[in-house]
CSV table of C-alpha atoms in Angstrom, one decimal:
chain,number,residue,atom,x,y,z
A,1,ALA,CA,59.2,65.3,21.5
A,2,GLN,CA,59.5,63.0,18.6
A,3,SER,CA,62.2,60.2,19.0
A,4,VAL,CA,62.9,56.8,17.5
A,5,THR,CA,64.3,53.9,19.2
A,6,GLN,CA,66.1,50.9,17.7
A,7,PRO,CA,66.5,48.5,20.7
A,8,ASP,CA,69.3,46.3,18.9
A,9,ILE,CA,72.6,47.6,18.5
A,10,HIS,CA,73.8,44.8,16.7
A,11,ILE,CA,72.4,41.8,15.1
A,12,THR,CA,74.1,38.6,13.7
A,13,VAL,CA,72.2,36.2,11.5
A,14,SER,CA,73.1,33.3,9.3
A,15,GLU,CA,72.8,33.7,5.5
A,16,GLY,CA,69.5,32.2,4.3
A,17,ALA,CA,67.8,33.0,7.7
A,18,SER,CA,65.1,35.3,8.5
A,19,LEU,CA,65.5,38.8,9.8
A,20,GLU,CA,63.5,41.3,11.9
A,21,LEU,CA,64.9,44.6,12.9
A,22,ARG,CA,62.9,46.5,15.6
A,23,CYS,CA,61.9,50.2,15.4
A,24,ASN,CA,59.7,52.2,17.9
A,25,TYR,CA,58.8,55.7,17.4
A,26,SER,CA,57.3,58.5,19.7
A,27,TYR,CA,55.2,60.9,17.7
A,28,GLY,CA,51.8,62.6,18.4
A,29,ALA,CA,50.3,62.5,15.0
A,30,THR,CA,50.4,60.1,12.1
A,31,PRO,CA,54.0,59.4,11.2
A,32,TYR,CA,55.8,59.2,8.0
A,33,LEU,CA,58.3,56.5,8.6
A,34,PHE,CA,61.4,55.4,6.9
A,35,TRP,CA,64.0,52.6,6.8
A,36,TYR,CA,67.6,53.5,5.3
A,37,VAL,CA,70.5,51.4,4.9
A,38,GLN,CA,74.2,52.4,5.0
A,39,SER,CA,76.7,50.0,3.5
A,40,PRO,CA,80.3,50.5,4.8
A,41,GLY,CA,81.8,53.8,3.6
A,42,GLN,CA,78.7,54.9,1.8
A,43,GLY,CA,75.9,57.3,2.2
A,44,LEU,CA,72.4,56.3,3.3
A,45,GLN,CA,69.9,54.8,0.8
A,46,LEU,CA,66.2,54.7,1.1
A,47,LEU,CA,64.9,50.9,1.6
A,48,LEU,CA,61.2,51.7,2.1
A,49,LYS,CA,58.6,54.4,3.3
A,50,TYR,CA,55.3,54.6,5.0
A,51,PHE,CA,52.9,57.5,4.6
A,52,SER,CA,49.4,56.1,4.8
A,53,GLY,CA,47.2,53.1,3.7
A,54,ASP,CA,48.3,49.6,3.6
A,55,THR,CA,50.3,48.9,6.8
A,56,LEU,CA,52.7,46.3,5.1
A,57,VAL,CA,54.8,48.2,2.9
A,58,GLN,CA,57.4,46.8,0.3
A,59,GLY,CA,60.7,47.9,-0.5
A,60,ILE,CA,63.9,47.4,-2.4
A,61,LYS,CA,66.2,44.4,-2.0
A,62,GLY,CA,63.4,42.2,-0.8
A,63,PHE,CA,62.6,44.1,2.3
A,64,GLU,CA,59.3,44.9,3.9
A,65,ALA,CA,58.0,46.7,7.0
A,66,GLU,CA,54.8,46.7,9.0
A,67,PHE,CA,53.4,49.8,10.6
A,68,LYS,CA,51.6,48.8,13.8
A,69,ARG,CA,49.9,52.1,15.4
A,70,SER,CA,49.0,50.2,18.5
A,71,GLN,CA,52.6,49.4,19.3
A,72,SER,CA,54.0,52.5,17.8
A,73,SER,CA,56.3,50.2,15.8
A,74,PHE,CA,57.6,50.0,12.2
A,75,ASN,CA,59.7,46.8,12.2
A,76,LEU,CA,61.7,45.8,9.1
A,77,ARG,CA,61.7,42.2,7.9
A,78,LYS,CA,63.4,40.0,5.2
A,79,PRO,CA,62.6,36.5,4.6
A,80,SER,CA,66.0,35.2,3.5
A,81,VAL,CA,69.1,37.2,4.3
A,82,HIS,CA,71.9,37.6,1.8
A,83,TRP,CA,75.7,38.1,2.7
A,84,SER,CA,75.2,41.3,0.9
A,85,ASP,CA,72.8,42.6,3.4
A,86,ALA,CA,75.4,43.2,6.0
A,87,ALA,CA,75.2,46.9,6.7
A,88,GLU,CA,73.7,49.5,9.2
A,89,TYR,CA,70.0,50.0,9.2
A,90,PHE,CA,68.5,53.3,10.3
A,91,CYS,CA,64.8,53.8,11.1
A,92,ALA,CA,63.6,57.4,10.9
A,93,VAL,CA,60.3,59.1,11.5
A,94,GLY,CA,59.4,62.4,9.3
A,95,VAL,CA,58.3,65.6,11.1
A,96,SER,CA,55.3,66.7,9.2
A,97,GLY,CA,54.6,70.3,9.0
A,98,GLY,CA,58.3,71.2,9.3
A,99,TYR,CA,60.9,71.3,6.5
A,100,ASN,CA,61.2,67.6,5.7
A,101,LYS,CA,63.3,66.9,8.9
A,102,LEU,CA,63.9,63.4,9.8
A,103,ILE,CA,64.5,62.1,13.3
A,104,PHE,CA,66.8,59.0,13.0
A,105,GLY,CA,67.4,56.3,15.4
A,106,ALA,CA,70.8,55.2,16.6
A,107,GLY,CA,71.0,52.4,14.0
A,108,THR,CA,71.2,48.6,14.1
A,109,ARG,CA,74.3,47.0,12.5
A,110,LEU,CA,73.7,43.7,10.8
A,111,ALA,CA,76.3,41.0,10.3
A,112,VAL,CA,75.7,38.1,8.2
A,113,HIS,CA,77.5,34.7,8.8
A,114,PRO,CA,78.0,32.3,5.7
B,1,ASN,CA,73.8,61.1,-12.8
B,2,ALA,CA,76.1,62.5,-9.8
B,3,GLY,CA,73.3,63.1,-7.3
B,4,VAL,CA,74.8,64.6,-4.2
B,5,THR,CA,78.6,65.1,-4.1
B,6,GLN,CA,80.6,65.9,-1.1
B,7,THR,CA,84.2,67.0,-0.8
B,8,PRO,CA,86.5,66.3,0.9
B,9,LYS,CA,86.0,62.6,1.9
B,10,PHE,CA,88.5,62.8,4.6
B,11,ARG,CA,90.2,65.5,6.5
B,12,ILE,CA,92.2,65.9,9.6
B,13,LEU,CA,92.1,69.3,11.3
B,14,LYS,CA,94.1,70.7,14.2
B,15,ILE,CA,92.2,72.3,17.1
B,16,GLY,CA,91.1,75.9,16.2
B,17,GLN,CA,91.6,75.6,12.4
B,18,SER,CA,88.8,76.4,10.2
B,19,MET,CA,87.4,74.3,7.0
B,20,THR,CA,84.5,74.3,4.7
B,21,LEU,CA,82.9,71.0,3.7
B,22,GLN,CA,81.6,71.4,0.2
B,23,CYS,CA,78.0,69.9,-1.0
B,24,THR,CA,76.5,70.2,-4.2
B,25,GLN,CA,73.4,68.4,-5.8
B,26,ASP,CA,72.4,68.1,-9.4
B,27,MET,CA,68.8,67.1,-9.0
B,28,ASN,CA,67.5,70.6,-8.5
B,29,HIS,CA,66.2,69.9,-5.0
B,30,ASN,CA,64.9,72.9,-2.9
B,31,TYR,CA,65.8,71.2,0.5
B,32,MET,CA,69.2,70.5,1.6
B,33,TYR,CA,70.6,69.3,5.0
B,34,TRP,CA,73.7,68.6,6.9
B,35,TYR,CA,73.9,65.9,9.4
B,36,ARG,CA,76.5,64.4,11.4
B,37,GLN,CA,77.0,60.8,12.3
B,38,ASP,CA,78.4,59.6,15.6
B,39,PRO,CA,78.8,56.0,16.6
B,40,GLY,CA,75.7,54.6,18.5
B,41,MET,CA,74.1,58.0,18.0
B,42,GLY,CA,72.4,57.9,14.5
B,43,LEU,CA,72.4,61.0,12.6
B,44,LYS,CA,71.8,64.4,14.1
B,45,LEU,CA,70.6,67.4,12.2
B,46,ILE,CA,73.2,70.3,12.0
B,47,TYR,CA,71.6,72.9,9.6
B,48,TYR,CA,69.1,72.6,6.8
B,49,SER,CA,67.8,74.9,3.9
B,50,VAL,CA,64.6,75.3,2.3
B,51,GLY,CA,66.1,77.1,-0.8
B,52,ALA,CA,68.5,79.5,-2.0
B,53,GLY,CA,69.1,82.3,0.8
B,54,ILE,CA,67.0,80.5,3.5
B,55,THR,CA,68.8,78.3,6.2
B,56,ASP,CA,67.9,77.3,9.7
B,57,LYS,CA,69.5,75.4,12.7
B,58,GLY,CA,68.7,71.7,13.3
B,59,GLU,CA,69.4,70.0,16.4
B,60,VAL,CA,73.2,70.6,16.9
B,61,PRO,CA,74.1,73.7,15.1
B,62,ASN,CA,76.8,75.2,17.5
B,63,GLY,CA,80.3,75.6,16.0
B,64,TYR,CA,79.0,75.3,12.5
B,65,ASN,CA,77.6,77.9,9.9
B,66,VAL,CA,76.1,77.5,6.5
B,67,SER,CA,75.1,79.4,3.5
B,68,ARG,CA,73.0,78.7,0.3
B,69,SER,CA,73.6,81.1,-2.3
B,70,THR,CA,72.4,78.7,-5.2
B,71,THR,CA,70.0,75.8,-5.3
B,72,GLU,CA,72.8,73.5,-6.0
B,73,ASP,CA,75.4,74.2,-3.4
B,74,PHE,CA,75.2,74.0,0.5
B,75,PRO,CA,78.6,74.4,2.3
B,76,LEU,CA,79.1,73.8,5.9
B,77,ARG,CA,81.8,76.0,7.4
B,78,LEU,CA,83.7,75.1,10.9
B,79,GLU,CA,85.1,78.1,12.2
B,80,LEU,CA,87.1,76.9,15.1
B,81,ALA,CA,87.6,73.1,15.0
B,82,ALA,CA,87.2,71.2,18.3
B,83,PRO,CA,87.7,67.6,19.0
B,84,SER,CA,83.8,67.3,19.7
B,85,GLN,CA,83.6,67.8,15.8
B,86,THR,CA,85.2,64.8,14.9
B,87,SER,CA,82.5,63.0,13.2
B,88,VAL,CA,81.1,61.7,9.8
B,89,TYR,CA,79.2,64.4,8.0
B,90,PHE,CA,76.5,63.9,5.6
B,91,CYS,CA,74.9,66.3,3.2
B,92,ALA,CA,71.4,65.2,1.8
B,93,SER,CA,68.8,66.8,-0.4
B,94,SER,CA,65.1,66.3,-1.1
B,95,GLN,CA,62.4,67.5,-3.4
B,96,GLN,CA,59.3,67.2,-0.8
B,97,GLN,CA,58.8,69.2,2.5
B,98,GLY,CA,57.0,68.1,5.5
B,99,GLY,CA,58.9,65.0,6.5
B,100,ALA,CA,57.3,63.3,3.8
B,101,GLY,CA,60.1,63.0,1.0
B,102,GLU,CA,62.9,60.7,0.3
B,103,LEU,CA,66.4,62.0,1.3
B,104,PHE,CA,69.3,61.6,-1.1
B,105,PHE,CA,72.6,61.3,0.8
B,106,GLY,CA,76.2,62.1,-0.1
B,107,GLU,CA,78.9,59.5,0.7
B,108,GLY,CA,80.1,61.6,3.6
B,109,SER,CA,83.2,63.5,4.9
B,110,ARG,CA,85.1,62.0,7.7
B,111,LEU,CA,86.8,64.8,9.7
B,112,THR,CA,89.1,64.3,12.5
B,113,VAL,CA,90.0,67.2,14.9
B,114,LEU,CA,93.3,66.6,16.8
């Protein structure tokens, strides 16, 4: 069965520090992979997505993610975190052949210290 | 552009009461979804729809019903509210199928069952 694991429930970083959020997936075929961000009291917003091609994808707000098939990973990175990046981040895998169903990870809550 | 609109934003129900969460989208998307979000659990798919008149169960459909009479609207019905249905509910829509498209989310409806 498809699944997504985000090993870190909470992460705290200092403003200006680099960030990496981990995501591992389980899926038999080539996955569609997504990162969404949820600000407090808001719905989810798409940060970036990977379908095929270049394994390093760029997203909004200065985020990027790298697809590593050998490690079944799709980690999210940002070189310098801003206080406004404090939010919850969700990794998701798209189930191809179905009706655009996404399987979400449990999320990683990011806190940013000034 | 309104996107996906959910009402109400907050609601408290007594055990056994019924209610409907409303969802409407103005992007002419064929695909619509209801998710519930529980702390530490990510998002779980309740029901989805691939077009007017067509709905299907997701991962956690028990205790809920949906209908899709128009492209724009996808209400979620709770018939006999139970404490286990205390959660934040998100409606989403997308244009593409097959797990490949971006989902657009509403801001959520926080439901408490006492």
